[in-house]
Coordinates of C-alpha atoms and ligand atoms in Angstrom, one line a residue:
X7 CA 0.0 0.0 0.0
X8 CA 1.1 3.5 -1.1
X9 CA 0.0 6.2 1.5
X10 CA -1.4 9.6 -0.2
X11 CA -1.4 12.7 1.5
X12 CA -4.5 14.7 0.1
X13 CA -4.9 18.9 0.4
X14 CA -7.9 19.6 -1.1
X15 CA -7.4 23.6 -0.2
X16 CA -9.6 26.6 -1.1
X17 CA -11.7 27.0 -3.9
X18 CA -12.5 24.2 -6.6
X19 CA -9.5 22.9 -5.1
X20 CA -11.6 20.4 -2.7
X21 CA -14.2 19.6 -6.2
X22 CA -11.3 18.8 -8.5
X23 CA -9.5 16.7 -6.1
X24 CA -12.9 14.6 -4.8
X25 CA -13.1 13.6 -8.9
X26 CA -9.2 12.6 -9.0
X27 CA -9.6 10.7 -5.8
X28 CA -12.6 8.9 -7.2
X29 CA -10.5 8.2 -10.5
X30 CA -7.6 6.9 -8.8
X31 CA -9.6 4.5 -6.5
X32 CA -11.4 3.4 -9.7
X33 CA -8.5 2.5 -11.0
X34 CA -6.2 1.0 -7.9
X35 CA -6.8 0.1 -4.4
X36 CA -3.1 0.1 -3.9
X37 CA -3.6 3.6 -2.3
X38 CA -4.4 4.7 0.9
X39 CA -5.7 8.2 1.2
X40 CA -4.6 10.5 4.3
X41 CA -6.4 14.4 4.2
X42 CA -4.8 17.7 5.7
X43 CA -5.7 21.2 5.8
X44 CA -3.9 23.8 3.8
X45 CA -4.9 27.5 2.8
X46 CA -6.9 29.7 4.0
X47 CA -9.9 26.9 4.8
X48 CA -7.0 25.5 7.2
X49 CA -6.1 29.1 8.4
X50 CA -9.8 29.2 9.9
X51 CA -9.6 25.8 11.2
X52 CA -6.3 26.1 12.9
X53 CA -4.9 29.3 12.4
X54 CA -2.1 28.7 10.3
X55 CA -2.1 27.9 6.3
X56 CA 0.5 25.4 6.7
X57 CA 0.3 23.2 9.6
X58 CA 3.1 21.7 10.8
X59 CA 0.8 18.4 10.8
X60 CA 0.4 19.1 7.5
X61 CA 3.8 19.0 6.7
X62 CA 4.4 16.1 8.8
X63 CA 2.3 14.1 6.9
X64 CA 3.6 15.2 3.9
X65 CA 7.1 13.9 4.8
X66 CA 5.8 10.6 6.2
X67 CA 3.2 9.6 3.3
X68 CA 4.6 7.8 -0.3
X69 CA 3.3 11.1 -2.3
X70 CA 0.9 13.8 -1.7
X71 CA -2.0 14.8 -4.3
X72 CA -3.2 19.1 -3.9
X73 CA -5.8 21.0 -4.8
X74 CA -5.1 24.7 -5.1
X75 CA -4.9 27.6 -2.1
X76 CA -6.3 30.9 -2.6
X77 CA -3.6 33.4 -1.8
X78 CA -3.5 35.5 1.0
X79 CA -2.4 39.3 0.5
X80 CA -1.3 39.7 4.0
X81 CA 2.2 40.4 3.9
X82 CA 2.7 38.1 7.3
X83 CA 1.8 35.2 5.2
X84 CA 4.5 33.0 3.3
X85 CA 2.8 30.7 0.8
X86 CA 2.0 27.6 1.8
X87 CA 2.9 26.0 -1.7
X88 CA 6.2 28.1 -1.5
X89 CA 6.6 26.5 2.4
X90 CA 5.6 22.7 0.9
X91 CA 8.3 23.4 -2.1
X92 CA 11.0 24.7 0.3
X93 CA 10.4 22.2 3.3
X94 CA 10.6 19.4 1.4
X95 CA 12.9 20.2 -1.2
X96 CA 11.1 20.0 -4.0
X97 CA 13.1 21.4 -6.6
X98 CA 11.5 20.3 -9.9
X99 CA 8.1 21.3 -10.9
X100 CA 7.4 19.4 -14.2
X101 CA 4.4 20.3 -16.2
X102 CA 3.3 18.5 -19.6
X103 CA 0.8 20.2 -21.5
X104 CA -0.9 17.9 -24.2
X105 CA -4.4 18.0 -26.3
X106 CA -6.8 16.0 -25.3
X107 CA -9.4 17.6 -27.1
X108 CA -8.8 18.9 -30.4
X109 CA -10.3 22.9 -30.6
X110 CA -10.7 24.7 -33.8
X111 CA -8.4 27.3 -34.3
X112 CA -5.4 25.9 -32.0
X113 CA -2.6 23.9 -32.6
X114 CA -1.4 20.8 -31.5
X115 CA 0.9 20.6 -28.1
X116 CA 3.1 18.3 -26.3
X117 CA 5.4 20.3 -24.6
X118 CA 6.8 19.4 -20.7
X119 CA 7.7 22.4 -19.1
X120 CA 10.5 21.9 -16.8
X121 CA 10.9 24.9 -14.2
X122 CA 13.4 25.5 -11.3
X123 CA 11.4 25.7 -8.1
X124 CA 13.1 26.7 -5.2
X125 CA 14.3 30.1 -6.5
X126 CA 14.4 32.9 -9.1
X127 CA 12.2 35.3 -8.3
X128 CA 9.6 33.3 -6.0
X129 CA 12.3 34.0 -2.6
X130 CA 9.2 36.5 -1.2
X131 CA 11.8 38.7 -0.4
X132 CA 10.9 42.1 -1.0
X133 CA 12.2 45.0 0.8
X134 CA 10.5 48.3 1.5
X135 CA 12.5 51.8 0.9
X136 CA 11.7 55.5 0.4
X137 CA 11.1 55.1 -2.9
X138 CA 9.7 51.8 -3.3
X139 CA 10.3 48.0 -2.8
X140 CA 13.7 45.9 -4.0
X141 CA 12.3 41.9 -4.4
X142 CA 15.6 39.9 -4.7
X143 CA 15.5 37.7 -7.4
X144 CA 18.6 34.6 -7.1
X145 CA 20.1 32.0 -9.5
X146 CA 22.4 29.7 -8.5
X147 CA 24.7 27.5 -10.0
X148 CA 24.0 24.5 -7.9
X149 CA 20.0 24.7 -8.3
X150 CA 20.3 25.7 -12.4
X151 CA 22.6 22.7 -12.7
X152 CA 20.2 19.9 -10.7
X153 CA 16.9 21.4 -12.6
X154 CA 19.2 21.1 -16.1
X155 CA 19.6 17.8 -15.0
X156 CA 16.5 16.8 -14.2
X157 CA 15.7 17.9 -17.4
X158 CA 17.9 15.9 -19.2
X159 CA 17.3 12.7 -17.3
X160 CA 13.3 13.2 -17.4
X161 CA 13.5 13.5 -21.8
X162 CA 16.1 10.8 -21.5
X163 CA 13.6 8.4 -19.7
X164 CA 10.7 9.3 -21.5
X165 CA 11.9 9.5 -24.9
X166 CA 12.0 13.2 -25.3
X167 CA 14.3 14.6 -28.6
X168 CA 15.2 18.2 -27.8
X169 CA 15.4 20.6 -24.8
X170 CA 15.0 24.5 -25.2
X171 CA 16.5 26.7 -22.5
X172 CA 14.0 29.6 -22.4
X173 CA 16.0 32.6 -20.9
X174 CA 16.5 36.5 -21.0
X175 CA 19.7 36.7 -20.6
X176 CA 20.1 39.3 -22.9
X177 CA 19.0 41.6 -20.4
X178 CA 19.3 39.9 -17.2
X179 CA 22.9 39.3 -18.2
X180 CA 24.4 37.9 -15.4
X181 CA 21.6 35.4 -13.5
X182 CA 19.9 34.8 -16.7
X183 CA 23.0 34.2 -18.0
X184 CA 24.5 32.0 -15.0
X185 CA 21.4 29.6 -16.3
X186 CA 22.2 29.4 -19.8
X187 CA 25.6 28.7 -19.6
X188 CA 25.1 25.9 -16.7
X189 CA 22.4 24.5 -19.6
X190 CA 25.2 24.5 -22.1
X191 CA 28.2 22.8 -20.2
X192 CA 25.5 19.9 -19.1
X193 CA 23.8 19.5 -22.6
X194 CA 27.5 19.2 -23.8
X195 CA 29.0 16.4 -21.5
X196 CA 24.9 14.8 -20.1
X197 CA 23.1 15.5 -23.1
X198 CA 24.8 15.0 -25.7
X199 CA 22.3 12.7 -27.4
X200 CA 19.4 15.6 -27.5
X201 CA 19.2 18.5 -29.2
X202 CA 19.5 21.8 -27.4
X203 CA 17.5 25.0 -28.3
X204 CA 17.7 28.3 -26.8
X205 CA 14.7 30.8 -26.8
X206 CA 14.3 33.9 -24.8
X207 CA 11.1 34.2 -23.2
X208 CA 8.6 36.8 -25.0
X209 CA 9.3 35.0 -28.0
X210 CA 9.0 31.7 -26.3
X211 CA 5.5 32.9 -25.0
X212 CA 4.7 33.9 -29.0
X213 CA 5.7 30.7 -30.0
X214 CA 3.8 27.8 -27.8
X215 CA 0.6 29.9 -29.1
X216 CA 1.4 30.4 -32.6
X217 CA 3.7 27.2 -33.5
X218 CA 4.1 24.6 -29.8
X219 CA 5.5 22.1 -32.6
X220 CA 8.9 23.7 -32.0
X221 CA 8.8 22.6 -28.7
X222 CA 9.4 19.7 -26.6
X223 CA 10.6 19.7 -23.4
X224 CA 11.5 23.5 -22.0
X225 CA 13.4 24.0 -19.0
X226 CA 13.5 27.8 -17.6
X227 CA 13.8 29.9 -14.6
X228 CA 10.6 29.8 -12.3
X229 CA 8.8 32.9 -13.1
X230 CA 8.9 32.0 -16.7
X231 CA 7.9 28.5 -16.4
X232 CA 4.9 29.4 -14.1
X233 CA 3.8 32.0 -16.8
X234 CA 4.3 29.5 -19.8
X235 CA 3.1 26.7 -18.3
X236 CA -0.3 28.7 -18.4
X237 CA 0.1 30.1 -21.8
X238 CA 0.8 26.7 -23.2
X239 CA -2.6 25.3 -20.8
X240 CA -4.2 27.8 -23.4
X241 CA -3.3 26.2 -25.8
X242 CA -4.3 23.1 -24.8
X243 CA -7.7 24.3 -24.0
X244 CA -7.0 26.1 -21.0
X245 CA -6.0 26.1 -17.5
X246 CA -8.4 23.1 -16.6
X247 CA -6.4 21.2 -18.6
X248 CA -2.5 21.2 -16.8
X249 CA -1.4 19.4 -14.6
X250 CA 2.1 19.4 -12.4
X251 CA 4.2 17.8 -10.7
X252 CA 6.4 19.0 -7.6
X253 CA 9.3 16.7 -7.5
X254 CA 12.2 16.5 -5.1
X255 CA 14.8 13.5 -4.4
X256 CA 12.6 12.1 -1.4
X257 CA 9.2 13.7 -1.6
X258 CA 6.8 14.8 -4.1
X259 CA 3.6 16.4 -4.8
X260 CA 1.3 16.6 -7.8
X261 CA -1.5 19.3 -8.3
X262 CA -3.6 21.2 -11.2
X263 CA -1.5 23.7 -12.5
X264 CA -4.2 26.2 -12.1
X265 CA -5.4 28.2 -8.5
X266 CA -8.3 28.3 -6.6
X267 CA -10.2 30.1 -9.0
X268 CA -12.8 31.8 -6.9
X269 CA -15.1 33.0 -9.4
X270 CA -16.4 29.4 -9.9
X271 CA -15.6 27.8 -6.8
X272 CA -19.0 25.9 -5.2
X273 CA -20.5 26.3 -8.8
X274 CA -19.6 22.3 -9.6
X275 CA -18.1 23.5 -13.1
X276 CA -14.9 23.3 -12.8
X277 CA -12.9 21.0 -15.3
X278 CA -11.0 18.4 -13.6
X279 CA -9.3 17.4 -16.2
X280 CA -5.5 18.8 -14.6
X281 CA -6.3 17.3 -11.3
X282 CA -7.2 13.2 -12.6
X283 CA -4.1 14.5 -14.7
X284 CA -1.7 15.1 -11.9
X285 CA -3.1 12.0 -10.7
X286 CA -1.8 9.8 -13.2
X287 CA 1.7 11.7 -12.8
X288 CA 1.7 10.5 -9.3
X289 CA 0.6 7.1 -10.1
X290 CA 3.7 7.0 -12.7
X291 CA 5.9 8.2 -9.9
X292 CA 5.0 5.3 -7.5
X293 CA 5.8 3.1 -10.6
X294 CA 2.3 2.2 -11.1
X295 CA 2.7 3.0 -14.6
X296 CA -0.2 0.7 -16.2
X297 CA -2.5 2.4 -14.3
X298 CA -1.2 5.9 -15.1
X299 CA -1.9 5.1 -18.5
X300 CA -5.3 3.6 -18.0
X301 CA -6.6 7.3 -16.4
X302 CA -4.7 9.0 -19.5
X303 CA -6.5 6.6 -21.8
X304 CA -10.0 6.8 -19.9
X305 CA -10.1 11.0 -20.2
X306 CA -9.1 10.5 -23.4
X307 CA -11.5 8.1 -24.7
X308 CA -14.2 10.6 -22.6
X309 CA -13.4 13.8 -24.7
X310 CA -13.6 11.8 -27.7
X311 CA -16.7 10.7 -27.5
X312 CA -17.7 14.3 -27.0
X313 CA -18.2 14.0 -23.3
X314 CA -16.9 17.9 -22.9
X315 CA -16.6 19.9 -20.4
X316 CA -18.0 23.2 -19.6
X317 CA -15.1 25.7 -19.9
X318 CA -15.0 24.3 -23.4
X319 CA -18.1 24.7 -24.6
X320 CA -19.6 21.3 -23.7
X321 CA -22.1 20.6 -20.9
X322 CA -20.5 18.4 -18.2
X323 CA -19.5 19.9 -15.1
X324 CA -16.6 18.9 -12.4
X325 CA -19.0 15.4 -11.4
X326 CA -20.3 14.8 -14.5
X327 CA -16.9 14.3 -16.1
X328 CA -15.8 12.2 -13.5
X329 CA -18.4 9.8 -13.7
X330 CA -17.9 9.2 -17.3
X331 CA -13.9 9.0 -16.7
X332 CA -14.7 6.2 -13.7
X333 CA -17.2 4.7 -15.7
X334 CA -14.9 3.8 -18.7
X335 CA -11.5 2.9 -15.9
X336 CA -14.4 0.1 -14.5
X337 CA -15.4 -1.0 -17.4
X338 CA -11.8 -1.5 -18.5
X339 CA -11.5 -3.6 -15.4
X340 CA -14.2 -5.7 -15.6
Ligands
LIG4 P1 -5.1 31.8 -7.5 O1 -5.0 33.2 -6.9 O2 -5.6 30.8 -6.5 O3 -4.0 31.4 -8.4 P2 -6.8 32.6 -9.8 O4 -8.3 32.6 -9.8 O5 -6.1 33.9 -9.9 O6 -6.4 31.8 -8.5 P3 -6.6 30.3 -11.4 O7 -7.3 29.6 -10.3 O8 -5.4 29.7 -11.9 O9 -6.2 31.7 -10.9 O10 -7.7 30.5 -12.6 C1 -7.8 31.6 -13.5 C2 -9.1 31.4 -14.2 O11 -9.1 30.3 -15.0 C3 -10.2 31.2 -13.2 O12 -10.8 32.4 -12.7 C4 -11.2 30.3 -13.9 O13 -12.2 31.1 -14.5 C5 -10.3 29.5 -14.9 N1 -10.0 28.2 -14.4 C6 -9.0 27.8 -13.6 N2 -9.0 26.5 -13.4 C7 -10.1 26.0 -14.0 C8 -10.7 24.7 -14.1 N3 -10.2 23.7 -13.5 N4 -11.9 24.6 -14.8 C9 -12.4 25.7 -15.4 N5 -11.9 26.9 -15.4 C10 -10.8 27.1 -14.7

């Protein structure tokens, strides 16, 4: 038995990950589900956004599935997601982005994002002055050379035939820069057998709307990939459509790449597509890789049988969608 630590959150964040818990029993019952609070539903509970029972059950379980937090503008407030990522080391947040519904008018995409995740500009340090605030923004070598790595090992693994470096080190010519020259030495002696791309980052943003084929996996700083990974969920079909995974040497924790979204949080519309999504990632983490592929397969077969959901024009909301995804995984089973 796997244990799975599950933080539904604010928001949709408890409706999308009540459908990829019911996809994941329907497919397994090698998994053994243990829920936390996080956010600001957790905040009211308990006081704090982040627990420290939270976190200890994030260290102890197998893998961890999450929802989405709604952020908190209080300055006092550290992210909880930034706490997770920093207390547990997870350095690598990997995010494919892949049709499964075909929309007129966009291209195809298969792109994994690969973005650093412990630093860049997400260090919430920002410091107050007479004339403003000074947010310090860090790159260093040792974090730009394991996420290069990752990134080379992950398309090694998984068949992968090129990595672009997306960068603007053109302007921000020493940290920027720092990252693209770490990407060269590695791709040189690591990666020899892929191709390496360079792109700078407004014109990578262009690009995975207007032509994703040049594209296949991208690794990048972590404002950048958080900001692409959502353009290239566009192109996909939208946010509802991402998933990600947080990945460090020991733990890991897989999640929609989209928020809380508030606006329609309780409204049982939300696509859960991302969250049976991240799912599936998890379930290839803990090597249960048939089954990973079974989910992929069931949502798959669901859209293209025009079982659509709502932020795509069709008529299926966060439940309804499951139950056609759950129905198809038992049928498969039986
Ligand atoms: P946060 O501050 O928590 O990041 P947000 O609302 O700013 O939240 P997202 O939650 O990422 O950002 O969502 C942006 C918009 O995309 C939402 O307002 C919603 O309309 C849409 N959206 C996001 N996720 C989904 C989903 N799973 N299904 C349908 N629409 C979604």
């Amino acid at each position: 038995m796997k244990r799975i630590c599950v933080l539904p959150g604010d928001g949709i964040g408890p409706e999308v990950v009540e459908s990829a818990v019911a996809v994941l029993k329907a497919v397994t019952d090698e998994l053994e589900f243990e829920y936390a609070e996080i956010g600001q539903s957790a905040f009211g509970k308990v006081g704090s956004t982040m627990p420290d029972e939270t976190l200890d059950l994030l260290r102890k379980c197998d893998s961890a599935l999450f929802g989405a937090v709604t952020s908190s503008d209080s300055m006092a407030d550290a992210s909880p997601v930034l706490r997770f990522r920093k207390e547990l080391d997870l350095f690598a947040n990997l995010r494919p982005v892949k049709n499964y519904v075909k929309l007129a008018g966009r291209p195809s995409i298969d792109v994994v994002m690969v973005r650093e995740n412990t630093e860049g500009l997400y260090t919430q340090n920002e410091q107050y002055d007479d004339k403003g605030v000074t947010t310090l923004r860090r790159v260093t070598r040792a974090a730009s050379e394991r996420i290069v790595r990752f990134a080379i090992d992950y398309s090694l693994k998984n068949a992968r035939k090129s990595i672009c470096c997306v960068h603007k080190s053109n302007v921000l010519r020493a940290s920027d820069g720092l990252f693209v020259s770490v990407f060269r030495e590695l791709m040189a002696s690591e990666g020899r057998e892929l191709e390496a791309r360079e792109q700078l980052v407004d014109s990578a943003a262009m690009k995975l709307v207007n032509s994703p084929h040049e594209f296949d996996v991208v690794v990048t700083l972590n404002l950048y990939g958080d900001i692409l990974s959502d353009v290239a969920a566009g192109t996909a079909g939208g946010l509802g459509f991402a998933p990600s995974g947080n990945l460090g040497k020991v733990h890991s924790v897989f999640e929609p790449a989209h928020g809380s979204a508030l606006d329609i949080a309780g409204k049982a519309v939300a696509n859960p597509t991302a969250t049976i999504l991240a799912g599936a990632m998890m379930l290839d983490h803990l090597k249960l890789r048939n089954e990973a592929a079974m989910i992929r397969q069931a949502v798959k077969s669901t859209y293209d049988s025009g079982h659509l959901t709502m932020d795509i024009g069709g008529r299926h909301g966060t439940k309804g969608f499951t139950e056609h995804v759950v129905r198809r995984l038992k049928r498969g089973a039986s």
